[in-house]
Amino acid sequence: MSMDILELIEKHYPLKPLRWKHKNEVLETDAGTKRVRIWSDESTMNWHFSWRERLESNNVLTDRMIRTLDTEWSLPYEGQFLTLHDERYEPFPKHNHEQTWGMFIGKLLALGIENPDDQEAYFSETREQMVEKYGLNRSDLNMPVLNRSLPESRRRLRTVETIKNRFRHLKIPALEPSILTHQGKRVHGRLFWQGGDDTPERSMTGLCDFLSDWRLATDTQSMYRVLDSIHDHFPLEGGYDQLLAAELIAPREVQRCVRRLASTEGQSPSEILDMFEREWESNRVLVEEVCHWIEHRAKKVVR
């Protein structure tokens, strides 16, 4: 990006740029703080535009693309596309607001299962591909802490494979790969969701990240209330609960650990392995608690 972007915004939007708050990302204007996004892939941008528009309601706001003076929602920019969004900072509360959060996630899942024409990849992964994807073939790293986890990780993958085969008939939601609670802001008492710009994927991984994030910030009972509220707006029984459990069981802690060890971000191997052990234990507890919720709901249905 360059400073020309400010001229472009001033020319095409009904606001006046004042200064960069975070250069090339967030700017102050006479109409408040705005985030600039540059998209190289038009189909990803169109997907993000669509869910923001359709999710907007009296109860939930989204950082929709701001319209230009010509009512367009994007601008050509150096062979790519530019969009402008409202930026907010006040966090939306969690405790005692589980119903609002659950409603939002439920609607996100409901939108995500529409047009599931590209979901076959979710079910077609072989065990060998999953072993490689999650880094379970990396015993060459010679890390005892990591290596000790590999047999259990392979057992977990077999469980994932069994569950996926059982529920191949279900539509898998297209979601952003990561959904985190800090994206929820409060505006005039309502939930304002600041989406990202990642390519969507057909999986339950985003929901797993959300639940893990929620559980770390609150407690078990609060998470159960969120799950109850999600279920009210997107029924999880009948298979989605099992696919959620499968995604939680998948050894993503190993995957993250292997990627960190291969990166050059400056963390020492001991720090990375300490983080791995914490994530392994945290996910173990989360799996137990989510499976308890699933079993409790199943008993209620039987009654």
Coordinates of C-alpha atoms in Angstrom, one line a residue:
M1 CA 0.0 0.0 0.0
S2 CA 1.0 3.6 -0.3
M3 CA -0.3 7.0 0.8
D4 CA -2.3 7.0 -2.4
I5 CA -4.8 4.9 -0.6
L6 CA -5.9 7.9 1.5
E7 CA -6.5 9.9 -1.6
L8 CA -8.5 7.0 -3.1
I9 CA -10.7 6.8 0.0
E10 CA -11.3 10.5 0.1
K11 CA -12.3 10.5 -3.5
H12 CA -14.7 7.6 -3.4
Y13 CA -16.1 7.5 0.2
P14 CA -18.4 9.9 2.0
L15 CA -15.8 10.6 4.6
K16 CA -12.4 12.4 5.0
P17 CA -9.3 10.4 6.0
L18 CA -7.4 12.1 8.7
R19 CA -4.4 9.9 9.6
W20 CA -3.2 6.3 9.9
K21 CA -3.7 4.8 13.3
H22 CA -1.9 1.6 12.2
K23 CA -0.3 2.3 8.8
N24 CA -2.0 0.7 5.9
E25 CA -4.5 -1.0 8.1
V26 CA -6.5 1.3 10.4
L27 CA -7.2 5.0 9.9
E28 CA -8.9 7.8 11.7
T29 CA -11.5 9.6 9.7
D30 CA -14.1 12.4 10.3
A31 CA -16.6 9.6 10.6
G32 CA -14.7 7.4 13.1
T33 CA -12.1 4.7 13.0
K34 CA -12.1 2.5 9.8
R35 CA -10.2 -0.6 8.8
V36 CA -8.8 -1.1 5.3
R37 CA -8.7 -4.5 3.8
I38 CA -7.0 -5.4 0.5
W39 CA -8.2 -8.6 -1.2
S40 CA -6.2 -10.4 -3.8
D41 CA -8.9 -13.1 -4.3
E42 CA -12.3 -11.9 -5.5
S43 CA -14.2 -15.0 -4.6
T44 CA -13.0 -14.8 -1.0
M45 CA -14.0 -11.2 -0.8
N46 CA -17.4 -12.0 -2.2
W47 CA -17.9 -14.7 0.4
H48 CA -17.0 -12.3 3.2
F49 CA -19.3 -9.6 1.8
S50 CA -22.2 -12.1 1.6
W51 CA -22.1 -13.4 5.1
R52 CA -21.7 -10.0 6.6
E53 CA -24.7 -8.7 4.8
R54 CA -26.9 -11.7 5.5
L55 CA -26.0 -11.9 9.2
E56 CA -26.8 -8.3 10.0
S57 CA -30.0 -8.0 12.0
N58 CA -31.6 -6.0 14.9
N59 CA -29.7 -8.2 17.3
V60 CA -26.3 -8.5 15.6
L61 CA -24.2 -6.0 13.7
T62 CA -21.3 -6.9 11.5
D63 CA -18.4 -4.9 10.1
R64 CA -20.0 -4.7 6.7
M65 CA -18.3 -3.2 3.7
I66 CA -18.9 0.5 3.7
R67 CA -20.5 1.7 0.5
T68 CA -18.8 4.2 -1.7
L69 CA -20.3 7.4 -3.1
D70 CA -21.4 5.3 -6.1
T71 CA -22.9 2.7 -3.7
E72 CA -20.2 0.2 -4.6
W73 CA -18.9 -2.0 -1.7
S74 CA -15.3 -2.4 -3.1
L75 CA -12.8 -0.5 -5.2
P76 CA -10.2 -1.7 -7.6
Y77 CA -6.7 -1.1 -6.2
E78 CA -3.5 -2.0 -7.9
G79 CA -5.0 -5.2 -9.5
Q80 CA -6.7 -6.1 -6.2
F81 CA -9.7 -4.9 -4.3
L82 CA -10.1 -2.5 -1.4
T83 CA -12.9 -2.5 1.1
L84 CA -13.5 -0.2 4.1
H85 CA -15.0 -1.3 7.4
D86 CA -16.0 0.2 10.8
E87 CA -13.6 -0.6 13.5
R88 CA -14.7 -0.9 17.2
Y89 CA -12.8 -1.6 20.4
E90 CA -15.1 -2.1 23.4
P91 CA -15.4 -5.9 24.0
F92 CA -18.8 -7.5 24.1
P93 CA -19.3 -9.1 27.5
K94 CA -19.4 -12.9 27.9
H95 CA -20.9 -13.8 31.3
N96 CA -24.7 -13.4 31.3
H97 CA -24.7 -12.8 27.5
E98 CA -24.3 -16.4 26.4
Q99 CA -27.6 -16.4 24.6
T100 CA -26.5 -13.6 22.3
W101 CA -23.2 -15.2 21.5
G102 CA -24.9 -18.6 20.9
M103 CA -27.5 -17.0 18.6
F104 CA -24.7 -15.4 16.6
I105 CA -22.7 -18.6 16.2
G106 CA -25.8 -20.6 15.4
K107 CA -26.7 -18.2 12.6
L108 CA -23.1 -18.4 11.4
L109 CA -23.4 -22.2 11.2
A110 CA -26.8 -22.0 9.5
L111 CA -25.4 -19.7 6.8
G112 CA -22.3 -21.9 6.4
I113 CA -24.2 -25.0 5.4
E114 CA -25.8 -23.3 2.4
N115 CA -24.5 -24.3 -1.0
P116 CA -22.3 -27.2 0.2
D117 CA -21.0 -28.0 -3.3
D118 CA -17.3 -27.9 -2.4
Q119 CA -17.4 -30.0 0.8
E120 CA -16.2 -33.4 -0.5
A121 CA -12.6 -32.6 0.5
Y122 CA -13.7 -32.7 4.1
F123 CA -14.7 -36.3 3.9
S124 CA -12.2 -37.5 1.3
E125 CA -9.0 -37.1 3.3
T126 CA -7.2 -40.5 3.7
R127 CA -5.6 -41.5 7.0
E128 CA -2.2 -41.0 5.4
Q129 CA -3.1 -37.5 4.4
M130 CA -4.3 -36.7 7.9
V131 CA -1.2 -38.2 9.5
E132 CA 0.9 -35.8 7.3
K133 CA -1.5 -32.9 7.8
Y134 CA -1.2 -33.0 11.6
G135 CA 2.5 -33.7 11.6
L136 CA 2.3 -37.2 13.0
N137 CA 4.9 -38.4 10.6
R138 CA 7.6 -36.1 12.2
S139 CA 9.2 -38.4 14.7
D140 CA 12.5 -37.2 13.0
L141 CA 12.2 -34.1 15.1
N142 CA 13.6 -36.1 18.0
M143 CA 11.5 -34.3 20.7
P144 CA 10.7 -36.8 23.5
V145 CA 7.7 -34.8 24.8
L146 CA 6.3 -34.6 21.3
N147 CA 7.1 -38.2 20.3
R148 CA 5.4 -39.6 23.4
S149 CA 2.2 -38.0 22.2
L150 CA 2.2 -39.6 18.7
P151 CA 0.7 -43.0 19.5
E152 CA -2.3 -41.3 21.3
S153 CA -2.6 -38.8 18.4
R154 CA -2.8 -41.6 15.9
R155 CA -5.5 -43.3 18.0
R156 CA -7.4 -39.9 18.0
L157 CA -7.1 -39.8 14.2
R158 CA -8.7 -43.2 13.9
T159 CA -11.7 -41.9 16.0
V160 CA -11.9 -38.8 13.8
E161 CA -12.0 -41.0 10.7
T162 CA -14.7 -43.2 12.1
I163 CA -16.9 -40.3 13.0
K164 CA -16.5 -38.6 9.7
N165 CA -17.4 -41.8 7.8
R166 CA -20.6 -42.1 10.0
F167 CA -21.8 -38.6 9.2
R168 CA -20.9 -38.2 5.5
H169 CA -24.4 -37.3 4.7
L170 CA -24.3 -34.0 6.7
K171 CA -23.6 -30.6 5.1
I172 CA -20.4 -29.2 6.5
P173 CA -20.4 -25.4 7.3
A174 CA -18.1 -23.0 5.5
L175 CA -16.5 -20.9 8.2
E176 CA -13.5 -18.7 8.7
P177 CA -10.7 -21.0 9.9
S178 CA -10.5 -19.2 13.2
I179 CA -13.4 -17.6 15.2
L180 CA -12.3 -15.9 18.4
T181 CA -14.2 -14.1 21.1
H182 CA -12.1 -10.9 20.8
Q183 CA -13.8 -10.3 17.5
G184 CA -17.1 -9.5 19.3
K185 CA -17.4 -5.9 20.2
R186 CA -20.2 -3.9 21.8
V187 CA -21.9 -1.0 20.0
H188 CA -25.0 0.6 21.5
G189 CA -25.5 -2.5 23.7
R190 CA -25.5 -4.9 20.7
L191 CA -23.0 -7.5 19.5
F192 CA -20.8 -6.1 16.7
W193 CA -18.8 -8.8 15.0
Q194 CA -15.6 -7.9 13.3
G195 CA -14.9 -10.6 10.7
G196 CA -11.5 -11.5 9.2
D197 CA -10.4 -11.9 5.6
D198 CA -9.2 -15.5 5.5
T199 CA -10.3 -18.0 2.9
P200 CA -13.3 -20.0 4.3
E201 CA -13.0 -23.7 4.8
R202 CA -15.6 -26.5 5.2
S203 CA -14.9 -27.7 8.7
M204 CA -15.8 -27.2 12.4
T205 CA -12.4 -25.9 13.3
G206 CA -13.6 -22.3 13.7
L207 CA -16.2 -23.5 16.2
C208 CA -13.6 -25.4 18.1
D209 CA -11.4 -22.3 18.3
F210 CA -14.3 -20.3 19.6
L211 CA -15.2 -22.9 22.3
S212 CA -11.6 -23.2 23.4
D213 CA -11.3 -19.4 23.6
W214 CA -14.6 -19.1 25.4
R215 CA -13.7 -21.8 28.0
L216 CA -10.3 -20.2 28.8
A217 CA -12.0 -16.8 29.3
T218 CA -15.0 -18.1 31.4
D219 CA -15.9 -21.4 32.9
T220 CA -17.5 -24.7 32.1
Q221 CA -21.1 -23.7 33.0
S222 CA -20.8 -20.6 30.8
M223 CA -19.6 -22.7 27.9
Y224 CA -22.5 -25.1 28.4
R225 CA -24.9 -22.1 28.2
V226 CA -23.3 -21.0 25.0
L227 CA -23.6 -24.5 23.5
D228 CA -27.3 -24.6 24.6
S229 CA -27.9 -21.3 22.8
I230 CA -26.0 -22.4 19.7
H231 CA -28.2 -25.5 19.6
D232 CA -31.3 -23.4 19.9
H233 CA -30.4 -21.7 16.6
F234 CA -28.5 -24.6 14.8
P235 CA -29.5 -28.0 16.1
L236 CA -26.3 -29.9 16.9
E237 CA -27.9 -33.2 17.7
G238 CA -28.0 -35.8 15.0
G239 CA -24.4 -35.6 14.0
Y240 CA -23.0 -32.1 14.2
D241 CA -22.3 -32.6 17.9
Q242 CA -20.2 -35.7 16.9
L243 CA -18.4 -33.8 14.1
L244 CA -17.6 -31.1 16.6
A245 CA -16.2 -33.7 19.0
A246 CA -14.2 -35.2 16.1
E247 CA -12.7 -31.8 15.3
L248 CA -11.7 -31.3 18.9
I249 CA -10.2 -34.8 19.1
A250 CA -8.1 -34.2 16.0
P251 CA -4.5 -33.6 17.2
R252 CA -4.2 -30.0 16.2
E253 CA -1.9 -29.3 19.1
V254 CA 0.7 -31.5 17.4
Q255 CA 0.1 -29.7 14.1
R256 CA 0.7 -26.3 15.7
C257 CA 3.7 -27.5 17.6
V258 CA 5.4 -28.9 14.5
R259 CA 4.7 -25.6 12.6
R260 CA 6.2 -23.6 15.4
L261 CA 9.3 -25.7 15.5
A262 CA 9.7 -25.2 11.8
S263 CA 9.2 -21.4 11.9
T264 CA 11.8 -18.8 12.5
E265 CA 9.8 -16.5 14.8
G266 CA 12.3 -16.7 17.6
Q267 CA 10.7 -19.0 20.2
S268 CA 13.0 -21.6 21.7
P269 CA 12.2 -25.3 21.3
S270 CA 11.7 -25.6 25.1
E271 CA 9.1 -22.7 25.0
I272 CA 7.3 -24.3 22.1
L273 CA 7.2 -27.7 23.8
D274 CA 5.9 -26.1 27.1
M275 CA 3.1 -24.4 25.0
F276 CA 2.4 -27.8 23.4
E277 CA 2.0 -29.5 26.8
R278 CA -0.3 -26.7 28.0
E279 CA -2.5 -26.9 24.9
W280 CA -2.6 -30.7 25.0
E281 CA -3.9 -30.6 28.6
S282 CA -6.3 -27.7 27.9
N283 CA -7.8 -29.5 24.9
R284 CA -8.1 -32.8 26.8
V285 CA -10.3 -31.0 29.4
L286 CA -12.3 -29.2 26.7
V287 CA -13.0 -32.6 24.9
E288 CA -14.2 -34.1 28.2
E289 CA -16.5 -31.1 28.9
V290 CA -18.0 -31.0 25.4
C291 CA -18.5 -34.7 25.4
H292 CA -20.3 -34.4 28.8
W293 CA -22.6 -31.7 27.3
I294 CA -23.3 -34.0 24.3
E295 CA -24.1 -37.0 26.6
H296 CA -26.3 -34.8 28.8
R297 CA -28.4 -33.5 25.9
A298 CA -28.7 -37.0 24.5
K299 CA -30.2 -38.2 27.9
K300 CA -32.6 -35.3 27.8
V301 CA -33.8 -36.3 24.3
V302 CA -34.3 -39.9 25.4
R303 CA -36.4 -38.8 28.3

